[in-house]
Amino acid sequence: MSKHPLQFLEVPRRDPEKEAAEERVQHFGEIYGHYDAADAAQQAGRCLDCGNPYCEWKCPVHNYIPNWLNLIEQGKLFEAAELSHQTNSLPEICGRVCPQDRLCEGACTLDEMGAVSIGNIERYITDEAVKQGWRPDMTNVVATGKRVAVIGAGPAGLGAADVLAREGIHPVVYDAYPEIGGLLTFGIPPFKLDKEIVRQRQELLEGMGVEFVLNTRIGEDIPFEDIVNDYDAVFLGLGTYKYVHGGFQGEDLPGVYDALPFLVSNVNRQLGLDRNPDNWINLAGKHVVVLGGGDTGMDCNRTAVRQGAASVSCAYRRDEENMPGSRREVANSKEEGVNFLFNRQPLEIVGGDRVTGVKVIETRLGEPDPDGRRRPETVPGTEEILPADAVIIAFGFRPDPADWFADHDIEALPSGKVRVATHGDMPFRTTNPKVFAGGDMVRGSDLVVTAVFEGREAAKSIAKYLGVR
Ligand code: FAD
Ligand code: SF4
């Protein structure tokens, strides 16, 4: 039976239930529930099939969204899972962590009336299909005998490994950490992404023939020279790990923490990877000020709340409209009791033996900067001190080229990002013809889905380079 053309008017958007704030702050688990088959089919059926799938274009991996929505509406779960994996290596993860309001759902024709819940349906497809026994179909893959080293098991490396395996090329993925995922595991907190989901993805990839070598830092445990010599090609997905600091006084006071070590110490404790209490940054009972308005800042806010901080305030130098953090995560932080202080620029972190506060000044928005974002200007005479006994600096990350790049003709740009081909038939190839790169180390700190896209595209270039495509 064909669906009613105005079904979207009769069926409102309905997201899986979100746990109440008072309850979810008591634990670190995910906060959203799941669709069942009927919910997913009904919500997928809201797609207008408008003929101009802007959602596909806005999705960085160009998922075949209307097609898998249609399959889900018909109850064809395994077909939808197979199709979803043709363009995305981590669909269940992107469905959870993509800022959909800025990407696919923001471009949905129904946006004003409640966009189709694309992210939730994408997550449902793989979660449910795997639960029911679906595994990626590798029956047509022909082994080529080629071997490629993938350095970095973050989204870029996993995207590359997925495509390489499907091309019949054996990927061996190295990572310095004891678990795969990069920032998926050692960055994004478990209340946004359950770490079991990342482990499940490891099993799926291993089932496809991907080999992981963990706890191994290339350049230290194994020289890069050996990797280049031992493999037919190399993919680099090393991420960006140099912290951006404010350059103001007091940043080195005890009680001031960089965002990532704070988040990682919490995950390490949760996963049982580090049981030494001295390595755990626990802010229970503290008055915490988080500096920065991006996703990392939101994750720090919400982690501090869950640790039992006495109060959490988040200071950001622009207004709410101009915050870089996903709207969903800002809203979740507010619901969980975070106090936002907009238009406040930090001047200094104050204290004696340890931090006691942050001196801030009010700002107003001036002329746009070269990126089109209005530059904050300080308002003289508005300085104040925000009392704090812990401060977290979440100003982001900068690319940090490895010292071995230069020895292997891998050029970096003055910004520190690795130079790759952007045109021609082998995009994402570095200045060393045997070495390809993608993800945050190429584009700067960005998103999971953009890193997946670049890893996948680089793998297609590697296949061409090896003559198997
Ligand atoms: P990474 O994820 O950083 O992975 C790089 C991997 O390379 C790491 O595992 C590292 O150990 C390994 N490595 C580096 N050097 C070596 C070496 N020499 N030898 C072996 N291994 C090495 N994006 C979203 O889309 N949604 C979000 O909600 C979101 N939240 C975020 C929250 C936080 C706190 C942070 C920090 C980032 C967030 N992001 C989010 C951004 C997203 O996580 C990154 O853009 C993405 O992970 C980049 O992927 P990547 O593969 O390039 O690098
Ligand atoms: Fe939307 Fe991200 Fe999924 Fe693309 S990958 S459809 S942007 S949730």
Coordinates of C-alpha atoms and ligand atoms in Angstrom, one line a residue:
M1 CA 0.0 0.0 0.0
S2 CA 1.4 3.4 -1.0
K3 CA 1.8 5.9 1.9
H4 CA -0.3 9.0 2.3
P5 CA 1.6 11.9 0.7
L6 CA 1.0 14.1 3.7
Q7 CA 2.0 11.5 6.3
F8 CA 4.5 13.9 7.8
L9 CA 1.6 16.1 8.9
E10 CA -0.2 13.2 10.6
V11 CA 2.9 11.7 12.2
P12 CA 5.0 14.2 14.2
R13 CA 8.7 13.8 14.7
R14 CA 9.3 11.6 17.7
D15 CA 12.8 11.0 19.1
P16 CA 13.7 8.1 21.4
E17 CA 13.0 9.0 24.9
K18 CA 15.6 11.0 26.8
E19 CA 16.3 10.2 30.4
A20 CA 15.3 13.0 32.8
A21 CA 18.2 15.2 33.8
E22 CA 18.0 14.5 37.6
E23 CA 18.4 10.8 36.8
R24 CA 20.9 10.8 34.0
V25 CA 23.5 12.9 35.9
Q26 CA 23.7 10.1 38.4
H27 CA 25.6 7.9 35.9
F28 CA 27.8 8.0 32.8
G29 CA 25.7 5.9 30.5
E30 CA 24.0 7.1 27.3
I31 CA 21.0 9.3 27.9
Y32 CA 18.8 8.4 24.9
G33 CA 16.6 5.3 24.5
H34 CA 16.0 3.3 21.3
Y35 CA 13.4 3.1 18.5
D36 CA 11.7 -0.3 18.1
A37 CA 10.9 -1.5 14.5
A38 CA 7.5 0.1 14.5
D39 CA 8.8 3.5 15.7
A40 CA 11.6 3.4 13.2
A41 CA 9.3 2.5 10.3
Q42 CA 6.8 5.2 11.2
Q43 CA 9.5 7.9 11.6
A44 CA 11.2 6.8 8.4
G45 CA 7.9 7.0 6.6
R46 CA 7.8 10.8 7.3
C47 CA 10.4 11.3 4.6
L48 CA 8.7 13.1 1.7
D49 CA 11.1 11.6 -0.9
C50 CA 11.2 15.2 -2.1
G51 CA 13.3 14.4 -5.1
N52 CA 16.0 16.9 -4.1
P53 CA 17.7 15.1 -1.2
Y54 CA 19.6 18.0 0.2
C55 CA 20.1 15.8 3.3
E56 CA 22.4 13.6 1.2
W57 CA 24.4 16.5 0.0
K58 CA 24.8 18.1 3.5
C59 CA 25.8 14.7 4.9
P60 CA 29.7 14.7 4.6
V61 CA 29.7 11.0 3.6
H62 CA 26.7 11.5 1.2
N63 CA 24.7 8.7 2.8
Y64 CA 21.8 7.4 0.6
I65 CA 19.4 8.7 3.2
P66 CA 16.0 8.5 1.4
N67 CA 16.8 5.0 0.1
W68 CA 17.6 3.5 3.5
L69 CA 14.6 5.4 5.1
N70 CA 12.5 3.7 2.5
L71 CA 13.9 0.2 3.3
I72 CA 13.3 0.8 7.0
E73 CA 9.7 1.8 6.3
Q74 CA 9.3 -1.5 4.5
G75 CA 10.9 -3.4 7.4
K76 CA 14.0 -4.4 5.3
L77 CA 16.5 -4.0 8.1
F78 CA 19.4 -6.0 6.7
E79 CA 19.2 -4.4 3.3
A80 CA 19.2 -1.0 5.0
A81 CA 22.3 -1.9 7.0
E82 CA 24.1 -3.1 3.9
L83 CA 23.2 0.1 2.0
S84 CA 24.1 2.3 5.0
H85 CA 27.6 0.8 5.1
Q86 CA 28.2 1.5 1.4
T87 CA 28.9 5.1 2.3
N88 CA 29.6 5.2 6.1
S89 CA 32.0 3.1 8.0
L90 CA 30.6 4.1 11.4
P91 CA 26.9 4.7 10.9
E92 CA 25.8 3.8 14.4
I93 CA 28.4 6.2 15.8
C94 CA 27.6 9.1 13.5
G95 CA 23.9 8.6 14.2
R96 CA 24.8 9.2 17.9
V97 CA 27.4 12.0 17.7
C98 CA 26.9 14.0 14.4
P99 CA 25.6 17.5 14.9
Q100 CA 22.6 16.6 12.7
D101 CA 21.0 20.0 13.2
R102 CA 23.9 21.5 11.2
L103 CA 24.1 18.6 8.7
C104 CA 21.5 16.2 7.3
E105 CA 18.6 17.2 9.4
G106 CA 19.3 20.9 9.0
A107 CA 18.9 20.4 5.3
C108 CA 15.7 18.3 5.5
T109 CA 12.8 19.8 3.5
L110 CA 10.6 19.2 6.6
D111 CA 13.0 21.1 8.9
E112 CA 10.4 23.8 10.0
M113 CA 7.8 21.0 10.7
G114 CA 10.3 18.7 12.5
A115 CA 13.0 17.2 10.3
V116 CA 13.0 13.5 9.7
S117 CA 15.0 12.0 12.7
I118 CA 17.8 10.8 10.3
G119 CA 20.5 10.3 13.0
N120 CA 18.3 8.2 15.2
I121 CA 17.2 6.0 12.4
E122 CA 20.8 5.6 11.2
R123 CA 21.8 4.5 14.6
Y124 CA 18.8 2.1 14.9
I125 CA 19.7 0.4 11.6
T126 CA 23.1 -0.8 12.6
D127 CA 22.3 -1.3 16.3
E128 CA 19.3 -3.5 15.5
A129 CA 20.8 -5.3 12.5
V130 CA 23.9 -6.3 14.4
K131 CA 21.8 -7.5 17.3
Q132 CA 19.8 -9.7 14.9
G133 CA 23.0 -11.2 13.4
W134 CA 23.7 -9.0 10.4
R135 CA 27.4 -8.7 9.4
P136 CA 28.9 -6.8 6.5
D137 CA 28.7 -8.8 3.3
M138 CA 32.2 -9.6 2.1
T139 CA 31.3 -12.5 -0.2
N140 CA 32.3 -10.7 -3.4
V141 CA 35.7 -9.5 -2.0
V142 CA 38.7 -10.9 -3.8
A143 CA 42.0 -10.8 -1.9
T144 CA 44.7 -8.9 -3.8
G145 CA 47.7 -9.9 -1.7
K146 CA 48.4 -6.2 -1.0
R147 CA 49.0 -5.0 2.6
V148 CA 48.5 -1.4 3.8
A149 CA 49.5 0.0 7.2
V150 CA 47.0 2.3 8.8
I151 CA 48.5 4.5 11.6
G152 CA 45.8 5.6 14.0
A153 CA 42.6 3.8 14.9
G154 CA 40.4 6.9 15.1
P155 CA 37.5 7.5 12.7
A156 CA 39.8 8.4 9.8
G157 CA 41.8 5.2 10.2
L158 CA 38.7 3.0 10.7
G159 CA 37.1 4.5 7.6
A160 CA 40.3 3.8 5.6
A161 CA 40.5 0.2 7.0
D162 CA 36.9 -0.5 6.1
V163 CA 37.3 0.5 2.5
L164 CA 40.7 -1.2 2.1
A165 CA 39.3 -4.5 3.4
R166 CA 36.4 -4.2 0.9
E167 CA 38.9 -3.7 -1.9
G168 CA 40.6 -6.9 -1.0
I169 CA 43.6 -5.1 0.5
H170 CA 44.7 -6.3 4.0
P171 CA 44.8 -3.4 6.5
V172 CA 46.9 -3.5 9.6
V173 CA 45.9 -0.7 11.9
Y174 CA 48.4 0.5 14.5
D175 CA 47.4 2.7 17.5
A176 CA 49.3 4.0 20.5
Y177 CA 46.3 3.5 22.8
P178 CA 45.2 0.1 24.2
E179 CA 41.7 0.4 22.6
I180 CA 40.6 1.5 19.1
G181 CA 38.5 4.6 18.4
G182 CA 40.9 7.5 19.0
L183 CA 38.8 10.4 20.3
L184 CA 35.7 8.1 20.1
T185 CA 37.1 6.2 23.0
F186 CA 39.6 8.6 24.6
G187 CA 37.7 11.9 24.2
I188 CA 34.0 11.7 23.6
P189 CA 32.4 10.8 27.0
P190 CA 30.4 7.6 27.4
F191 CA 27.1 9.5 28.0
K192 CA 27.3 10.5 24.3
L193 CA 28.8 7.2 23.0
D194 CA 28.8 4.0 25.0
K195 CA 32.3 2.4 24.6
E196 CA 30.7 -1.0 24.0
I197 CA 29.6 0.4 20.6
V198 CA 33.2 1.1 19.7
R199 CA 34.2 -2.4 20.8
Q200 CA 31.4 -3.9 18.7
R201 CA 32.7 -2.0 15.7
Q202 CA 36.2 -3.5 16.4
E203 CA 34.6 -7.0 16.2
L204 CA 32.8 -6.1 13.0
L205 CA 36.0 -4.8 11.4
E206 CA 38.0 -7.8 12.6
G207 CA 35.3 -10.0 11.0
M208 CA 36.0 -8.2 7.7
G209 CA 39.7 -9.1 8.0
V210 CA 41.1 -5.9 9.6
E211 CA 44.0 -6.5 11.9
F212 CA 44.7 -4.3 14.9
V213 CA 48.0 -3.8 16.6
L214 CA 47.4 -1.7 19.7
N215 CA 49.6 -0.2 22.4
T216 CA 52.1 0.6 19.7
R217 CA 53.3 4.1 18.9
I218 CA 54.8 4.4 15.4
G219 CA 58.0 6.5 15.6
E220 CA 58.8 5.2 19.0
D221 CA 57.9 1.5 19.3
I222 CA 58.3 0.9 15.6
P223 CA 60.3 3.2 13.4
F224 CA 58.2 4.7 10.5
E225 CA 61.0 3.6 8.2
D226 CA 60.1 -0.1 8.9
I227 CA 56.4 0.6 8.2
V228 CA 57.1 2.3 4.9
N229 CA 59.4 -0.6 3.8
D230 CA 57.2 -3.4 5.0
Y231 CA 53.9 -2.3 3.4
D232 CA 52.6 -1.5 -0.1
A233 CA 51.3 1.9 1.1
V234 CA 50.6 3.7 4.3
F235 CA 47.6 5.7 5.6
L236 CA 48.1 8.3 8.4
G237 CA 45.1 9.2 10.6
L238 CA 47.0 10.6 13.6
G239 CA 44.5 13.3 14.7
T240 CA 45.4 16.6 16.4
Y241 CA 46.7 16.6 19.9
K242 CA 48.4 19.9 20.7
Y243 CA 46.3 21.9 23.2
V244 CA 45.4 25.5 22.4
H245 CA 46.1 27.7 25.5
G246 CA 44.8 31.1 26.3
G247 CA 48.3 32.6 26.9
F248 CA 47.1 34.3 30.1
Q249 CA 48.6 34.3 33.6
G250 CA 47.8 31.4 35.9
E251 CA 47.2 28.7 33.4
D252 CA 49.8 26.5 35.1
L253 CA 48.3 26.8 38.7
P254 CA 47.4 23.6 40.4
G255 CA 43.7 23.0 39.8
V256 CA 43.8 24.1 36.2
Y257 CA 43.4 21.2 33.7
D258 CA 43.4 20.8 30.0
A259 CA 40.1 19.3 28.7
L260 CA 41.5 16.1 27.2
P261 CA 43.5 14.8 30.1
F262 CA 40.4 15.5 32.3
L263 CA 38.1 13.5 30.0
V264 CA 40.6 10.8 29.4
S265 CA 41.3 10.2 33.1
N266 CA 37.6 9.7 33.6
V267 CA 37.3 7.2 30.7
N268 CA 40.4 5.3 31.8
R269 CA 38.9 4.9 35.2
Q270 CA 35.6 3.8 33.8
L271 CA 37.1 1.3 31.4
G272 CA 39.4 0.0 34.2
L273 CA 42.5 0.9 32.1
D274 CA 44.0 3.0 34.9
R275 CA 43.1 2.2 38.5
N276 CA 45.7 4.6 40.1
P277 CA 43.6 7.2 42.0
D278 CA 46.4 9.8 41.6
N279 CA 45.8 9.8 37.8
W280 CA 42.1 10.5 38.1
I281 CA 41.0 14.1 37.9
N282 CA 37.9 14.0 40.1
L283 CA 36.1 17.3 40.6
A284 CA 33.5 16.0 43.1
G285 CA 32.6 18.8 45.5
K286 CA 34.5 21.5 43.5
H287 CA 33.3 24.8 42.0
V288 CA 34.3 24.3 38.4
V289 CA 34.7 26.9 35.6
V290 CA 35.0 25.5 32.1
L291 CA 36.5 27.9 29.5
G292 CA 35.3 27.4 25.9
G293 CA 32.0 26.9 24.1
G294 CA 32.7 24.0 21.7
D295 CA 31.7 20.3 21.9
T296 CA 34.8 19.6 24.1
G297 CA 33.7 22.3 26.6
M298 CA 30.1 20.8 26.7
D299 CA 31.6 17.3 27.4
C300 CA 33.7 18.7 30.2
N301 CA 30.7 20.5 31.7
R302 CA 28.6 17.3 31.7
T303 CA 31.5 15.1 33.0
A304 CA 32.1 17.5 35.9
V305 CA 28.3 17.5 36.7
R306 CA 28.3 13.7 36.8
Q307 CA 31.4 13.6 39.0
G308 CA 29.4 15.5 41.6
A309 CA 30.9 19.0 41.2
A310 CA 29.4 21.6 43.6
S311 CA 28.7 23.9 40.7
V312 CA 29.7 24.1 37.0
S313 CA 29.9 27.3 35.1
C314 CA 30.9 27.6 31.4
A315 CA 32.3 30.9 30.2
Y316 CA 32.3 31.7 26.5
R317 CA 33.5 34.9 24.8
R318 CA 30.8 35.2 22.2
D319 CA 27.0 35.0 22.6
E320 CA 24.9 31.8 22.6
E321 CA 24.0 32.3 18.9
N322 CA 27.7 32.1 18.0
M323 CA 28.7 29.2 20.1
P324 CA 30.5 26.4 18.1
G325 CA 29.1 23.6 20.2
S326 CA 26.2 21.5 18.9
R327 CA 22.8 23.0 19.9
R328 CA 21.8 19.6 21.3
E329 CA 24.8 19.4 23.6
V330 CA 24.3 23.0 24.9
A331 CA 20.7 22.2 25.6
N332 CA 21.7 19.0 27.4
S333 CA 24.3 20.9 29.5
K334 CA 21.7 23.5 30.5
E335 CA 19.2 20.8 31.5
E336 CA 21.9 19.2 33.7
G337 CA 22.4 22.4 35.6
V338 CA 25.4 24.0 33.9
N339 CA 25.4 27.8 34.4
F340 CA 26.4 29.5 31.1
L341 CA 28.2 32.9 31.2
F342 CA 28.1 34.3 27.6
N343 CA 30.1 37.2 26.4
R344 CA 32.9 36.7 29.0
Q345 CA 36.5 36.6 28.0
P346 CA 39.0 35.2 30.5
L347 CA 41.9 37.6 31.3
E348 CA 43.7 35.7 34.0
I349 CA 43.4 32.6 36.3
V350 CA 43.9 33.8 39.8
G351 CA 45.1 32.0 43.0
G352 CA 48.0 31.4 45.3
D353 CA 49.1 27.8 46.0
R354 CA 46.2 26.7 43.7
V355 CA 43.5 28.3 41.6
T356 CA 40.8 30.4 43.4
G357 CA 39.1 32.0 40.4
V358 CA 39.0 33.3 36.9
K359 CA 39.2 37.0 36.1
V360 CA 36.9 37.7 33.1
I361 CA 35.8 40.8 31.2
E362 CA 32.5 41.3 29.4
T363 CA 32.5 41.4 25.6
R364 CA 30.2 42.6 22.8
L365 CA 30.3 41.4 19.2
G366 CA 32.2 43.6 16.7
E367 CA 32.9 43.3 13.0
P368 CA 33.1 39.9 11.4
D369 CA 36.5 38.2 11.2
P370 CA 37.8 36.6 7.9
D371 CA 35.7 33.5 8.7
G372 CA 32.6 35.6 8.9
R373 CA 32.2 35.2 12.7
R374 CA 31.8 38.4 14.6
R375 CA 34.8 39.2 16.6
P376 CA 34.3 39.8 20.4
E377 CA 35.5 43.2 21.7
T378 CA 36.0 43.8 25.4
V379 CA 33.9 46.3 27.3
P380 CA 36.2 48.3 29.6
G381 CA 35.4 48.4 33.3
T382 CA 33.5 45.1 33.4
E383 CA 36.1 42.9 34.9
E384 CA 34.9 40.4 37.6
I385 CA 36.3 37.3 39.3
L386 CA 34.4 34.0 39.0
P387 CA 35.3 32.0 42.1
A388 CA 36.6 28.5 41.2
D389 CA 38.6 25.7 42.8
A390 CA 39.0 23.9 39.4
V391 CA 39.3 25.4 35.9
I392 CA 39.2 23.4 32.7
I393 CA 40.6 24.9 29.5
A394 CA 38.7 23.7 26.4
F395 CA 40.0 25.9 23.7
G396 CA 40.6 23.1 21.2
F397 CA 43.5 21.5 19.5
R398 CA 46.1 22.3 16.9
P399 CA 47.8 20.0 14.4
D400 CA 51.2 18.8 15.6
P401 CA 53.3 17.3 12.8
A402 CA 55.5 14.3 14.0
D403 CA 59.2 14.9 13.9
W404 CA 59.6 11.9 11.5
F405 CA 57.5 13.5 8.8
A406 CA 60.3 15.5 7.4
D407 CA 62.6 12.5 7.1
H408 CA 60.1 10.8 4.8
D409 CA 59.2 13.8 2.6
I410 CA 55.8 14.2 4.2
E411 CA 55.2 18.0 4.1
A412 CA 53.2 20.0 6.5
L413 CA 51.6 23.4 5.9
P414 CA 52.6 26.4 8.0
S415 CA 49.4 25.7 10.1
G416 CA 50.8 22.3 11.0
K417 CA 48.2 20.4 8.9
V418 CA 49.6 17.8 6.6
R419 CA 49.6 18.7 2.9
V420 CA 47.6 16.4 0.8
A421 CA 46.4 16.4 -2.8
T422 CA 43.0 17.9 -3.1
H423 CA 42.5 17.5 -6.8
G424 CA 43.4 14.8 -9.4
D425 CA 42.7 11.1 -9.3
M426 CA 44.4 10.5 -5.9
P427 CA 43.0 12.9 -3.3
F428 CA 44.5 12.6 0.2
R429 CA 47.9 11.6 -1.1
T430 CA 50.7 13.4 0.8
T431 CA 53.9 14.7 -0.7
N432 CA 55.4 11.1 -0.3
P433 CA 53.7 9.1 -3.1
K434 CA 53.4 6.0 -0.9
V435 CA 51.8 7.8 2.0
F436 CA 48.2 9.1 2.3
A437 CA 46.5 11.0 5.1
G438 CA 43.1 12.2 6.4
G439 CA 41.0 13.3 9.3
D440 CA 41.9 16.0 11.9
M441 CA 45.6 16.0 11.0
V442 CA 44.7 17.2 7.5
R443 CA 41.7 19.4 8.1
G444 CA 42.3 20.5 11.8
S445 CA 39.9 19.5 14.6
D446 CA 36.5 18.8 13.1
L447 CA 34.0 16.0 13.2
V448 CA 33.8 12.2 13.3
V449 CA 31.9 12.0 10.0
T450 CA 34.4 14.3 8.2
A451 CA 37.3 12.1 9.4
V452 CA 35.5 9.0 8.3
F453 CA 34.9 10.5 4.8
E454 CA 38.6 11.4 4.4
G455 CA 39.8 8.0 5.5
R456 CA 37.4 6.4 3.0
E457 CA 38.4 8.7 0.2
A458 CA 42.1 8.2 0.9
A459 CA 41.6 4.4 0.9
K460 CA 40.0 4.6 -2.6
S461 CA 43.1 6.6 -3.7
I462 CA 45.4 3.9 -2.2
A463 CA 43.5 1.3 -4.2
K464 CA 44.1 3.2 -7.4
Y465 CA 47.8 3.7 -6.5
L466 CA 48.1 -0.1 -6.0
G467 CA 46.3 -0.7 -9.3
V468 CA 43.4 -2.7 -7.7
R469 CA 40.6 -0.1 -8.6
Ligands
FAD1 P1 41.6 10.8 16.3 O1 40.2 10.4 16.7 O2 42.3 11.8 17.2 O3 42.4 9.4 16.2 C1 43.8 9.5 16.0 C2 44.4 8.2 16.5 O4 45.8 8.2 16.1 C3 44.4 8.1 18.1 O5 43.9 6.9 18.5 C4 45.9 8.2 18.4 O6 46.3 7.4 19.5 C5 46.6 7.6 17.2 N1 48.0 8.0 17.0 C6 48.5 9.3 16.9 N2 49.8 9.2 16.6 C7 50.1 7.9 16.6 C8 51.4 7.2 16.4 N3 52.5 7.8 16.2 N4 51.3 5.8 16.4 C9 50.2 5.1 16.6 N5 49.0 5.8 16.8 C10 49.0 7.1 16.8 N6 33.0 15.0 16.7 C11 31.7 14.8 16.4 O7 31.4 14.5 15.2 N7 30.8 14.8 17.4 C12 31.1 15.0 18.7 O8 30.2 15.0 19.5 C13 32.4 15.2 19.0 N8 32.8 15.4 20.3 C14 34.1 15.6 20.6 C15 34.4 15.7 21.9 C16 35.8 15.8 22.3 C17 36.1 15.9 23.7 C18 36.7 15.9 21.3 C19 38.2 16.1 21.7 C20 36.4 15.8 20.0 C21 35.1 15.6 19.6 N9 34.7 15.5 18.3 C22 33.4 15.2 18.0 C23 35.7 15.5 17.2 C24 36.1 14.1 16.7 O9 36.2 13.2 17.8 C25 37.3 14.1 15.9 O10 37.2 15.1 14.8 C26 37.7 12.8 15.2 O11 37.8 11.8 16.3 C27 38.9 12.9 14.4 O12 39.3 11.6 13.9 P2 40.8 11.2 13.5 O13 40.7 9.8 13.2 O14 41.3 12.2 12.6 O15 41.6 11.4 14.9
SF4_2 FE1 23.4 12.8 9.2 FE2 25.9 12.3 10.2 FE3 24.4 10.2 9.4 FE4 25.3 11.9 7.6 S1 26.5 10.6 8.9 S2 23.2 11.1 7.7 S3 25.3 13.9 8.7 S4 23.9 11.7 11.1

